[in-house]
Every structure is written in C-alpha cells, then in structure tokens.
Amino acid sequence: METIGFIGLGIMGAPMAGHLLDAGYKVIASNHRSKPAADLVAKGLKSVSGHAAVAKAADIIILMVPDTPQVADVLFGENGVASGLSKGKLVIDMSSISPIETKIFAGKINGLGCDYLDAPVSGGEVGAKAASLTIMVGGEEKPFDRAKPIFEKMGKNITLVGLNGVGQTTKVANQIVVALTIEAVAEALVFASKAGADPAKVRQALMGGLAASRILEVHGERMVKRTFAPGFRIELHQKDLNLALEGAKALGVSLPNTSTTQQLFNSCAANGGAKEDHSALVRALERMANFEVGSEAAGTQGKAA
C-alpha cells in the first residue's frame, strides 16, 4: 500500500485521515502548526517537521485546508510540498478553492514530473466521519485510477468529472445548490412558524413530498432545534459563493439568487455568526421577520436571534 501524506487535520481532515489509517495505510502528517490529535496518533499516524518532509516521505500527498491562499502556501511556500516532491508522486487537493488557481497549481506540479488531482468533497463533518463524502475529481484518468481506492475509504459517490479545475468547478456548483436550498428551507420554516404552525411538524410533513431533500432533513432540523455548532461554517460558505460570483463575472453569467443568498450570509457574519453552521442563515431571515422559528404564538413578535 502506498504511503499517504495528509496535510490539514481539521474538522474534515482528521476523520478522513482516520479512515485511511483504519484501512491500513501508513499516513504521515506535518506538525507545521500543532501536533496531530491523540486518537490519530494512537491509530498509527506519524508526523514530521514541515510540508516538504511530508512530500519526501509519502507517495501520495493529500491537502485538506480552508482556501486558495493556504493551498498555495502549502504547495509552494517556504519548505512547501513542491520542494519535497520527486517524479512519479501524486498530489491531491481535496480543499475547496479557485478553479482558475487550481489549473495553475496543477501545471506547476506537472512540471515537476508529478500528477495532480483536484478532488473537493461534499458532505460536511457528518460525511467525513461516516466516510460517505461525495468526491468530485478533476484530472487525468490514470492518476484518478491510482487514487480511487483511497477515495473509496473516505467517500461513496466518487466521480471523475473532467480535467484539472473541473472538480473545483463542480464543487462551486454544488455549493450554489446547497446555499440556495438552505435559504429556501429557512424561508419556508420562518413563514410557517410565524403563521402559527409547528415548524418540526411542518418539516416532517414536507419530508414526505416533493420538497424533501437532504438539506431539509439535516439543516431543517438544525433550524428547528437551534443547533448551530458548525459542521460547515458560514465563513467557508461565503468563500465558496465568492468563487461562484467571481467565476460568473468572468464568464458573463448572472447568478441572482446566489448573490442574494451571499448577502444573507454576510448579514449573519456581520452579526457575529461567521463561525456558526451555514444552517444559521435562518437567523438573517428571522431578523427581518422579527420572529424566531419555534416562537410560540402565531403573529407574536418573537425576538429574532
């Protein structure tokens, strides 16, 4: 089995690396900023000093970091992955970043005699822990075939969607759908709740009809129960929608509802909610309605979050 370097052991990366360890892979991490979690070390995770050392020790290097600047720094910064690569290695970026920059990064890594895949994921912390992530891959077929057994330890729906950059484009499209669906669920629950209906029962009823969705199931429940501890933070979804809007401008495409939903996320962030789960978008609508989902009486001017 090939040795895997894993850089970015956060909310998503830690359980993903854990699945690889459980499957018997040798996994090496960087202690660049902090020591790896004790449970991963107990499973056999090894750590080395710096990203270049990870690249030297591993056959395949996986990145799972927050945004484009962090990927650029991990790959090409001082003591970065690129400085530790040798021909034949494979770099897989599973972060969600700019499709345009991804093509540039891939070109630089290819120039070193190595393969590159962009493989962003969907499914959040729940999917990472359950190894049920959707993985959208951009790159050549040969490195995809090499990486697929590894992807299968972390996800269920794994698709090679095109060449480098197309994986990231697909993830941006995914984030548009997710954001707009969260917004629709939030509008529906605010409307129904202020009209006097029990939002929990409304959600239950809608789950049996055409409105049923994974967003209504998971995030609708969060809105009803007021559980906004982050599975995926608002600030990260803002970043993804920025990528969508920047791409739309470059392509001459209009994304009116994406723009509106971004403004609602901006409102949440301005009111201290940037690190809450993206289902907390409902708070922006609640503020405008002066009514919180679950407040008791129909028409009562409940205090918005």
C-alpha positions as YAML, in Angstrom:
chain: A
units: angstrom
residues:
- id: 1
  name: MET
  ca: [0.00, 0.00, 0.00]
- id: 2
  name: GLU
  ca: [1.26, 3.46, -0.85]
- id: 3
  name: THR
  ca: [2.29, 5.85, 1.90]
- id: 4
  name: ILE
  ca: [-0.01, 8.84, 2.22]
- id: 5
  name: GLY
  ca: [0.91, 12.31, 3.39]
- id: 6
  name: PHE
  ca: [-2.05, 14.23, 4.82]
- id: 7
  name: ILE
  ca: [-1.88, 17.99, 5.38]
- id: 8
  name: GLY
  ca: [-4.85, 19.63, 7.09]
- id: 9
  name: LEU
  ca: [-6.19, 17.61, 10.02]
- id: 10
  name: GLY
  ca: [-9.12, 19.86, 10.89]
- id: 11
  name: ILE
  ca: [-12.85, 19.19, 11.26]
- id: 12
  name: MET
  ca: [-12.93, 17.37, 7.94]
- id: 13
  name: GLY
  ca: [-9.36, 16.21, 7.51]
- id: 14
  name: ALA
  ca: [-8.98, 14.42, 10.84]
- id: 15
  name: PRO
  ca: [-11.76, 11.84, 10.30]
- id: 16
  name: MET
  ca: [-10.74, 11.42, 6.66]
- id: 17
  name: ALA
  ca: [-7.18, 10.58, 7.71]
- id: 18
  name: GLY
  ca: [-8.58, 8.32, 10.41]
- id: 19
  name: HIS
  ca: [-10.40, 6.21, 7.81]
- id: 20
  name: LEU
  ca: [-7.16, 5.78, 5.86]
- id: 21
  name: LEU
  ca: [-5.37, 4.64, 9.00]
- id: 22
  name: ASP
  ca: [-8.22, 2.23, 9.77]
- id: 23
  name: ALA
  ca: [-7.83, 0.80, 6.26]
- id: 24
  name: GLY
  ca: [-4.17, 0.00, 6.93]
- id: 25
  name: TYR
  ca: [-2.48, 2.86, 5.09]
- id: 26
  name: LYS
  ca: [0.64, 4.42, 6.51]
- id: 27
  name: VAL
  ca: [-0.25, 8.10, 6.98]
- id: 28
  name: ILE
  ca: [2.24, 10.88, 7.61]
- id: 29
  name: ALA
  ca: [1.27, 14.40, 8.72]
- id: 30
  name: SER
  ca: [3.06, 17.67, 9.26]
- id: 31
  name: ASN
  ca: [3.36, 19.19, 12.71]
- id: 32
  name: HIS
  ca: [3.60, 22.57, 10.98]
- id: 33
  name: ARG
  ca: [1.28, 24.37, 13.40]
- id: 34
  name: SER
  ca: [0.10, 21.87, 16.01]
- id: 35
  name: LYS
  ca: [0.52, 18.26, 17.00]
- id: 36
  name: PRO
  ca: [-1.93, 15.76, 15.47]
- id: 37
  name: ALA
  ca: [-4.87, 14.58, 17.60]
- id: 38
  name: ALA
  ca: [-4.08, 11.83, 20.08]
- id: 39
  name: ASP
  ca: [-6.65, 9.43, 18.60]
- id: 40
  name: LEU
  ca: [-4.94, 9.60, 15.20]
- id: 41
  name: VAL
  ca: [-1.53, 9.05, 16.76]
- id: 42
  name: ALA
  ca: [-2.96, 6.04, 18.59]
- id: 43
  name: LYS
  ca: [-4.06, 4.64, 15.21]
- id: 44
  name: GLY
  ca: [-0.51, 4.94, 13.90]
- id: 45
  name: LEU
  ca: [-0.28, 8.44, 12.41]
- id: 46
  name: LYS
  ca: [3.31, 9.60, 12.10]
- id: 47
  name: SER
  ca: [4.32, 13.25, 11.99]
- id: 48
  name: VAL
  ca: [7.34, 15.01, 10.51]
- id: 49
  name: SER
  ca: [8.55, 18.59, 10.57]
- id: 50
  name: GLY
  ca: [7.29, 20.63, 7.62]
- id: 51
  name: HIS
  ca: [5.36, 20.06, 4.42]
- id: 52
  name: ALA
  ca: [8.44, 19.27, 2.33]
- id: 53
  name: ALA
  ca: [9.25, 16.39, 4.69]
- id: 54
  name: VAL
  ca: [5.73, 15.03, 4.19]
- id: 55
  name: ALA
  ca: [6.22, 15.12, 0.42]
- id: 56
  name: LYS
  ca: [9.58, 13.36, 0.67]
- id: 57
  name: ALA
  ca: [8.20, 10.59, 2.88]
- id: 58
  name: ALA
  ca: [4.92, 9.94, 1.03]
- id: 59
  name: ASP
  ca: [3.92, 8.55, -2.38]
- id: 60
  name: ILE
  ca: [0.62, 10.43, -2.41]
- id: 61
  name: ILE
  ca: [0.10, 13.80, -0.70]
- id: 62
  name: ILE
  ca: [-3.42, 14.94, 0.23]
- id: 63
  name: LEU
  ca: [-4.29, 18.54, 1.14]
- id: 64
  name: MET
  ca: [-7.42, 19.49, 3.09]
- id: 65
  name: VAL
  ca: [-7.06, 23.18, 4.01]
- id: 66
  name: PRO
  ca: [-9.51, 26.11, 4.06]
- id: 67
  name: ASP
  ca: [-8.89, 28.27, 0.99]
- id: 68
  name: THR
  ca: [-6.81, 29.07, -2.09]
- id: 69
  name: PRO
  ca: [-4.06, 31.05, -0.28]
- id: 70
  name: GLN
  ca: [-3.49, 28.18, 2.15]
- id: 71
  name: VAL
  ca: [-3.18, 25.66, -0.70]
- id: 72
  name: ALA
  ca: [-0.70, 27.95, -2.46]
- id: 73
  name: ASP
  ca: [1.35, 28.27, 0.72]
- id: 74
  name: VAL
  ca: [1.33, 24.54, 1.50]
- id: 75
  name: LEU
  ca: [2.38, 23.68, -2.05]
- id: 76
  name: PHE
  ca: [4.78, 26.46, -2.97]
- id: 77
  name: GLY
  ca: [5.65, 28.38, 0.20]
- id: 78
  name: GLU
  ca: [8.89, 28.06, 2.11]
- id: 79
  name: ASN
  ca: [9.54, 24.38, 2.85]
- id: 80
  name: GLY
  ca: [6.40, 23.56, 0.85]
- id: 81
  name: VAL
  ca: [5.26, 20.31, -0.71]
- id: 82
  name: ALA
  ca: [6.72, 21.16, -4.12]
- id: 83
  name: SER
  ca: [10.24, 21.35, -2.70]
- id: 84
  name: GLY
  ca: [9.95, 17.79, -1.39]
- id: 85
  name: LEU
  ca: [8.46, 16.13, -4.46]
- id: 86
  name: SER
  ca: [10.19, 13.69, -6.76]
- id: 87
  name: LYS
  ca: [8.99, 12.29, -10.08]
- id: 88
  name: GLY
  ca: [6.04, 9.90, -10.02]
- id: 89
  name: LYS
  ca: [4.35, 11.24, -6.90]
- id: 90
  name: LEU
  ca: [0.70, 12.30, -6.79]
- id: 91
  name: VAL
  ca: [-0.68, 15.45, -5.18]
- id: 92
  name: ILE
  ca: [-4.42, 15.50, -4.37]
- id: 93
  name: ASP
  ca: [-6.03, 18.74, -3.26]
- id: 94
  name: MET
  ca: [-9.33, 17.95, -1.50]
- id: 95
  name: SER
  ca: [-9.84, 21.55, -0.37]
- id: 96
  name: SER
  ca: [-12.48, 23.78, -1.97]
- id: 97
  name: ILE
  ca: [-10.65, 26.54, -3.83]
- id: 98
  name: SER
  ca: [-10.49, 28.59, -7.03]
- id: 99
  name: PRO
  ca: [-10.84, 26.53, -10.24]
- id: 100
  name: ILE
  ca: [-8.62, 29.04, -12.05]
- id: 101
  name: GLU
  ca: [-5.81, 28.83, -9.49]
- id: 102
  name: THR
  ca: [-6.20, 25.05, -9.42]
- id: 103
  name: LYS
  ca: [-5.22, 24.85, -13.10]
- id: 104
  name: ILE
  ca: [-2.11, 26.92, -12.35]
- id: 105
  name: PHE
  ca: [-1.17, 24.76, -9.37]
- id: 106
  name: ALA
  ca: [-1.66, 21.58, -11.42]
- id: 107
  name: GLY
  ca: [0.58, 22.91, -14.18]
- id: 108
  name: LYS
  ca: [3.38, 23.64, -11.73]
- id: 109
  name: ILE
  ca: [3.15, 20.21, -10.10]
- id: 110
  name: ASN
  ca: [3.02, 18.50, -13.52]
- id: 111
  name: GLY
  ca: [6.17, 20.42, -14.42]
- id: 112
  name: LEU
  ca: [7.94, 18.60, -11.58]
- id: 113
  name: GLY
  ca: [7.06, 15.24, -13.10]
- id: 114
  name: CYS
  ca: [4.17, 14.58, -10.72]
- id: 115
  name: ASP
  ca: [0.42, 14.12, -11.16]
- id: 116
  name: TYR
  ca: [-2.24, 16.40, -9.70]
- id: 117
  name: LEU
  ca: [-5.90, 15.86, -8.89]
- id: 118
  name: ASP
  ca: [-8.36, 18.42, -7.55]
- id: 119
  name: ALA
  ca: [-10.87, 16.43, -5.54]
- id: 120
  name: PRO
  ca: [-13.11, 18.65, -3.41]
- id: 121
  name: VAL
  ca: [-15.76, 16.99, -1.29]
- id: 122
  name: SER
  ca: [-19.33, 17.50, -0.17]
- id: 123
  name: GLY
  ca: [-21.00, 16.05, 2.90]
- id: 124
  name: GLY
  ca: [-19.56, 18.13, 5.71]
- id: 125
  name: GLU
  ca: [-18.34, 16.85, 9.04]
- id: 126
  name: VAL
  ca: [-21.08, 14.20, 9.12]
- id: 127
  name: GLY
  ca: [-19.97, 12.79, 5.77]
- id: 128
  name: ALA
  ca: [-16.31, 12.93, 6.74]
- id: 129
  name: LYS
  ca: [-16.96, 10.93, 9.91]
- id: 130
  name: ALA
  ca: [-19.20, 8.42, 8.12]
- id: 131
  name: ALA
  ca: [-16.84, 8.02, 5.14]
- id: 132
  name: SER
  ca: [-19.78, 8.93, 2.92]
- id: 133
  name: LEU
  ca: [-18.41, 12.05, 1.23]
- id: 134
  name: THR
  ca: [-19.19, 12.92, -2.36]
- id: 135
  name: ILE
  ca: [-15.85, 13.42, -4.13]
- id: 136
  name: MET
  ca: [-15.69, 15.46, -7.35]
- id: 137
  name: VAL
  ca: [-12.41, 14.87, -9.15]
- id: 138
  name: GLY
  ca: [-10.61, 16.86, -11.83]
- id: 139
  name: GLY
  ca: [-7.55, 15.39, -13.55]
- id: 140
  name: GLU
  ca: [-6.31, 12.65, -15.84]
- id: 141
  name: GLU
  ca: [-7.75, 9.15, -15.75]
- id: 142
  name: LYS
  ca: [-4.52, 7.35, -14.81]
- id: 143
  name: PRO
  ca: [-3.89, 9.24, -11.52]
- id: 144
  name: PHE
  ca: [-7.63, 9.02, -10.79]
- id: 145
  name: ASP
  ca: [-7.46, 5.22, -11.07]
- id: 146
  name: ARG
  ca: [-4.43, 5.28, -8.77]
- id: 147
  name: ALA
  ca: [-6.26, 7.40, -6.20]
- id: 148
  name: LYS
  ca: [-9.68, 5.76, -6.37]
- id: 149
  name: PRO
  ca: [-9.01, 3.03, -3.74]
- id: 150
  name: ILE
  ca: [-8.01, 5.84, -1.37]
- id: 151
  name: PHE
  ca: [-11.09, 7.90, -2.21]
- id: 152
  name: GLU
  ca: [-13.25, 4.84, -1.53]
- id: 153
  name: LYS
  ca: [-12.06, 4.81, 2.09]
- id: 154
  name: MET
  ca: [-13.37, 8.36, 2.56]
- id: 155
  name: GLY
  ca: [-16.44, 8.63, 0.33]
- id: 156
  name: LYS
  ca: [-19.22, 6.88, -1.55]
- id: 157
  name: ASN
  ca: [-20.06, 8.94, -4.64]
- id: 158
  name: ILE
  ca: [-16.76, 9.37, -6.48]
- id: 159
  name: THR
  ca: [-16.77, 10.88, -9.97]
- id: 160
  name: LEU
  ca: [-14.04, 11.93, -12.38]
- id: 161
  name: VAL
  ca: [-15.84, 14.94, -13.85]
- id: 162
  name: GLY
  ca: [-13.14, 16.33, -16.15]
- id: 163
  name: LEU
  ca: [-9.61, 17.70, -16.31]
- id: 164
  name: ASN
  ca: [-7.88, 19.76, -13.62]
- id: 165
  name: GLY
  ca: [-10.10, 22.56, -12.38]
- id: 166
  name: VAL
  ca: [-13.37, 20.86, -13.30]
- id: 167
  name: GLY
  ca: [-13.51, 19.17, -9.91]
- id: 168
  name: GLN
  ca: [-13.39, 22.59, -8.25]
- id: 169
  name: THR
  ca: [-15.95, 23.97, -10.71]
- id: 170
  name: THR
  ca: [-18.28, 21.11, -9.78]
- id: 171
  name: LYS
  ca: [-17.82, 21.88, -6.09]
- id: 172
  name: VAL
  ca: [-18.70, 25.54, -6.67]
- id: 173
  name: ALA
  ca: [-21.87, 24.38, -8.46]
- id: 174
  name: ASN
  ca: [-22.60, 22.10, -5.50]
- id: 175
  name: GLN
  ca: [-22.23, 24.99, -3.08]
- id: 176
  name: ILE
  ca: [-24.65, 27.11, -5.10]
- id: 177
  name: VAL
  ca: [-27.29, 24.37, -4.83]
- id: 178
  name: VAL
  ca: [-26.64, 23.82, -1.12]
- id: 179
  name: ALA
  ca: [-26.74, 27.53, -0.23]
- id: 180
  name: LEU
  ca: [-29.92, 28.24, -2.17]
- id: 181
  name: THR
  ca: [-31.64, 25.17, -0.73]
- id: 182
  name: ILE
  ca: [-30.69, 26.18, 2.82]
- id: 183
  name: GLU
  ca: [-32.16, 29.61, 2.08]
- id: 184
  name: ALA
  ca: [-35.39, 28.07, 0.73]
- id: 185
  name: VAL
  ca: [-35.78, 25.81, 3.77]
- id: 186
  name: ALA
  ca: [-35.15, 28.76, 6.07]
- id: 187
  name: GLU
  ca: [-37.77, 30.90, 4.30]
- id: 188
  name: ALA
  ca: [-40.32, 28.09, 4.49]
- id: 189
  name: LEU
  ca: [-39.79, 27.46, 8.20]
- id: 190
  name: VAL
  ca: [-39.85, 31.16, 9.12]
- id: 191
  name: PHE
  ca: [-43.06, 31.60, 7.12]
- id: 192
  name: ALA
  ca: [-44.78, 28.52, 8.56]
- id: 193
  name: SER
  ca: [-43.67, 29.20, 12.12]
- id: 194
  name: LYS
  ca: [-44.82, 32.82, 12.15]
- id: 195
  name: ALA
  ca: [-48.16, 31.69, 10.66]
- id: 196
  name: GLY
  ca: [-48.63, 29.59, 13.80]
- id: 197
  name: ALA
  ca: [-47.59, 26.14, 12.56]
- id: 198
  name: ASP
  ca: [-45.26, 23.84, 14.47]
- id: 199
  name: PRO
  ca: [-42.02, 24.00, 12.41]
- id: 200
  name: ALA
  ca: [-40.99, 20.49, 13.47]
- id: 201
  name: LYS
  ca: [-44.27, 19.06, 12.16]
- id: 202
  name: VAL
  ca: [-44.08, 21.17, 9.01]
- id: 203
  name: ARG
  ca: [-40.60, 19.80, 8.33]
- id: 204
  name: GLN
  ca: [-41.83, 16.25, 8.96]
- id: 205
  name: ALA
  ca: [-44.71, 16.72, 6.52]
- id: 206
  name: LEU
  ca: [-42.50, 18.25, 3.83]
- id: 207
  name: MET
  ca: [-40.07, 15.35, 4.10]
- id: 208
  name: GLY
  ca: [-42.75, 13.11, 2.59]
- id: 209
  name: GLY
  ca: [-43.32, 15.21, -0.52]
- id: 210
  name: LEU
  ca: [-41.53, 16.74, -3.47]
- id: 211
  name: ALA
  ca: [-39.84, 19.29, -1.19]
- id: 212
  name: ALA
  ca: [-37.91, 16.51, 0.55]
- id: 213
  name: SER
  ca: [-34.13, 16.93, 0.46]
- id: 214
  name: ARG
  ca: [-31.04, 16.19, 2.49]
- id: 215
  name: ILE
  ca: [-30.90, 19.90, 3.35]
- id: 216
  name: LEU
  ca: [-34.47, 19.88, 4.70]
- id: 217
  name: GLU
  ca: [-33.67, 16.72, 6.66]
- id: 218
  name: VAL
  ca: [-30.40, 17.81, 8.26]
- id: 219
  name: HIS
  ca: [-30.37, 21.60, 8.23]
- id: 220
  name: GLY
  ca: [-34.11, 21.97, 8.70]
- id: 221
  name: GLU
  ca: [-33.70, 20.00, 11.91]
- id: 222
  name: ARG
  ca: [-30.86, 22.30, 12.98]
- id: 223
  name: MET
  ca: [-33.07, 25.33, 12.41]
- id: 224
  name: VAL
  ca: [-35.91, 23.84, 14.45]
- id: 225
  name: LYS
  ca: [-33.70, 22.63, 17.29]
- id: 226
  name: ARG
  ca: [-31.42, 25.72, 17.20]
- id: 227
  name: THR
  ca: [-28.28, 23.61, 16.97]
- id: 228
  name: PHE
  ca: [-25.83, 25.76, 15.03]
- id: 229
  name: ALA
  ca: [-22.49, 24.30, 16.15]
- id: 230
  name: PRO
  ca: [-20.53, 24.16, 12.91]
- id: 231
  name: GLY
  ca: [-20.47, 21.20, 10.61]
- id: 232
  name: PHE
  ca: [-19.65, 23.69, 7.83]
- id: 233
  name: ARG
  ca: [-19.07, 27.29, 8.84]
- id: 234
  name: ILE
  ca: [-20.84, 30.28, 7.30]
- id: 235
  name: GLU
  ca: [-17.48, 31.92, 6.62]
- id: 236
  name: LEU
  ca: [-16.44, 28.94, 4.48]
- id: 237
  name: HIS
  ca: [-19.68, 29.02, 2.51]
- id: 238
  name: GLN
  ca: [-19.14, 32.74, 1.96]
- id: 239
  name: LYS
  ca: [-15.77, 31.86, 0.47]
- id: 240
  name: ASP
  ca: [-17.35, 29.30, -1.86]
- id: 241
  name: LEU
  ca: [-20.06, 31.69, -3.04]
- id: 242
  name: ASN
  ca: [-17.39, 34.34, -3.66]
- id: 243
  name: LEU
  ca: [-15.76, 31.83, -6.02]
- id: 244
  name: ALA
  ca: [-19.11, 31.35, -7.74]
- id: 245
  name: LEU
  ca: [-19.73, 35.08, -8.14]
- id: 246
  name: GLU
  ca: [-16.18, 35.79, -9.31]
- id: 247
  name: GLY
  ca: [-16.45, 32.97, -11.84]
- id: 248
  name: ALA
  ca: [-19.83, 34.20, -13.00]
- id: 249
  name: LYS
  ca: [-18.43, 37.67, -13.62]
- id: 250
  name: ALA
  ca: [-15.55, 36.24, -15.66]
- id: 251
  name: LEU
  ca: [-17.95, 34.06, -17.68]
- id: 252
  name: GLY
  ca: [-20.61, 36.72, -18.18]
- id: 253
  name: VAL
  ca: [-23.17, 34.63, -16.28]
- id: 254
  name: SER
  ca: [-25.86, 36.02, -13.96]
- id: 255
  name: LEU
  ca: [-26.36, 34.27, -10.59]
- id: 256
  name: PRO
  ca: [-29.04, 36.47, -8.98]
- id: 257
  name: ASN
  ca: [-30.16, 34.10, -6.24]
- id: 258
  name: THR
  ca: [-26.58, 33.16, -5.37]
- id: 259
  name: SER
  ca: [-25.88, 36.86, -4.89]
- id: 260
  name: THR
  ca: [-28.92, 37.31, -2.64]
- id: 261
  name: THR
  ca: [-28.00, 34.30, -0.53]
- id: 262
  name: GLN
  ca: [-24.47, 35.62, -0.14]
- id: 263
  name: GLN
  ca: [-25.93, 38.85, 1.24]
- id: 264
  name: LEU
  ca: [-27.84, 36.83, 3.84]
- id: 265
  name: PHE
  ca: [-24.61, 35.05, 4.82]
- id: 266
  name: ASN
  ca: [-22.94, 38.47, 5.01]
- id: 267
  name: SER
  ca: [-25.68, 39.63, 7.39]
- id: 268
  name: CYS
  ca: [-25.09, 36.62, 9.62]
- id: 269
  name: ALA
  ca: [-21.33, 37.25, 9.65]
- id: 270
  name: ALA
  ca: [-21.87, 40.94, 10.46]
- id: 271
  name: ASN
  ca: [-23.93, 39.88, 13.47]
- id: 272
  name: GLY
  ca: [-21.23, 37.58, 14.85]
- id: 273
  name: GLY
  ca: [-22.27, 34.35, 13.16]
- id: 274
  name: ALA
  ca: [-19.38, 33.72, 10.77]
- id: 275
  name: LYS
  ca: [-18.27, 30.61, 12.64]
- id: 276
  name: GLU
  ca: [-21.76, 29.15, 13.06]
- id: 277
  name: ASP
  ca: [-23.07, 26.34, 10.87]
- id: 278
  name: HIS
  ca: [-24.39, 27.52, 7.50]
- id: 279
  name: SER
  ca: [-27.89, 26.46, 8.55]
- id: 280
  name: ALA
  ca: [-27.77, 29.55, 10.81]
- id: 281
  name: LEU
  ca: [-28.53, 31.54, 7.66]
- id: 282
  name: VAL
  ca: [-32.09, 31.32, 9.02]
- id: 283
  name: ARG
  ca: [-31.09, 33.95, 11.59]
- id: 284
  name: ALA
  ca: [-30.84, 36.62, 8.87]
- id: 285
  name: LEU
  ca: [-34.42, 35.92, 7.78]
- id: 286
  name: GLU
  ca: [-35.56, 35.82, 11.40]
- id: 287
  name: ARG
  ca: [-34.12, 39.25, 11.99]
- id: 288
  name: MET
  ca: [-36.04, 40.63, 9.00]
- id: 289
  name: ALA
  ca: [-39.25, 38.95, 10.20]
- id: 290
  name: ASN
  ca: [-38.66, 39.88, 13.85]
- id: 291
  name: PHE
  ca: [-39.63, 36.30, 14.62]
- id: 292
  name: GLU
  ca: [-37.66, 33.22, 15.57]
- id: 293
  name: VAL
  ca: [-38.55, 29.77, 14.25]
- id: 294
  name: GLY
  ca: [-40.27, 27.94, 17.08]
- id: 295
  name: SER
  ca: [-41.63, 31.00, 18.87]
- id: 296
  name: GLU
  ca: [-44.97, 30.01, 20.37]
- id: 297
  name: ALA
  ca: [-47.86, 32.16, 19.16]
- id: 298
  name: ALA
  ca: [-48.88, 32.93, 15.58]
- id: 299
  name: GLY
  ca: [-48.35, 36.58, 14.84]
- id: 300
  name: THR
  ca: [-46.46, 37.14, 18.10]
- id: 301
  name: GLN
  ca: [-43.46, 39.38, 17.54]
- id: 302
  name: GLY
  ca: [-40.85, 36.95, 18.83]
- id: 303
  name: LYS
  ca: [-37.32, 38.12, 19.42]
- id: 304
  name: ALA
  ca: [-35.14, 37.30, 16.41]
- id: 305
  name: ALA
  ca: [-31.78, 35.66, 17.01]
...
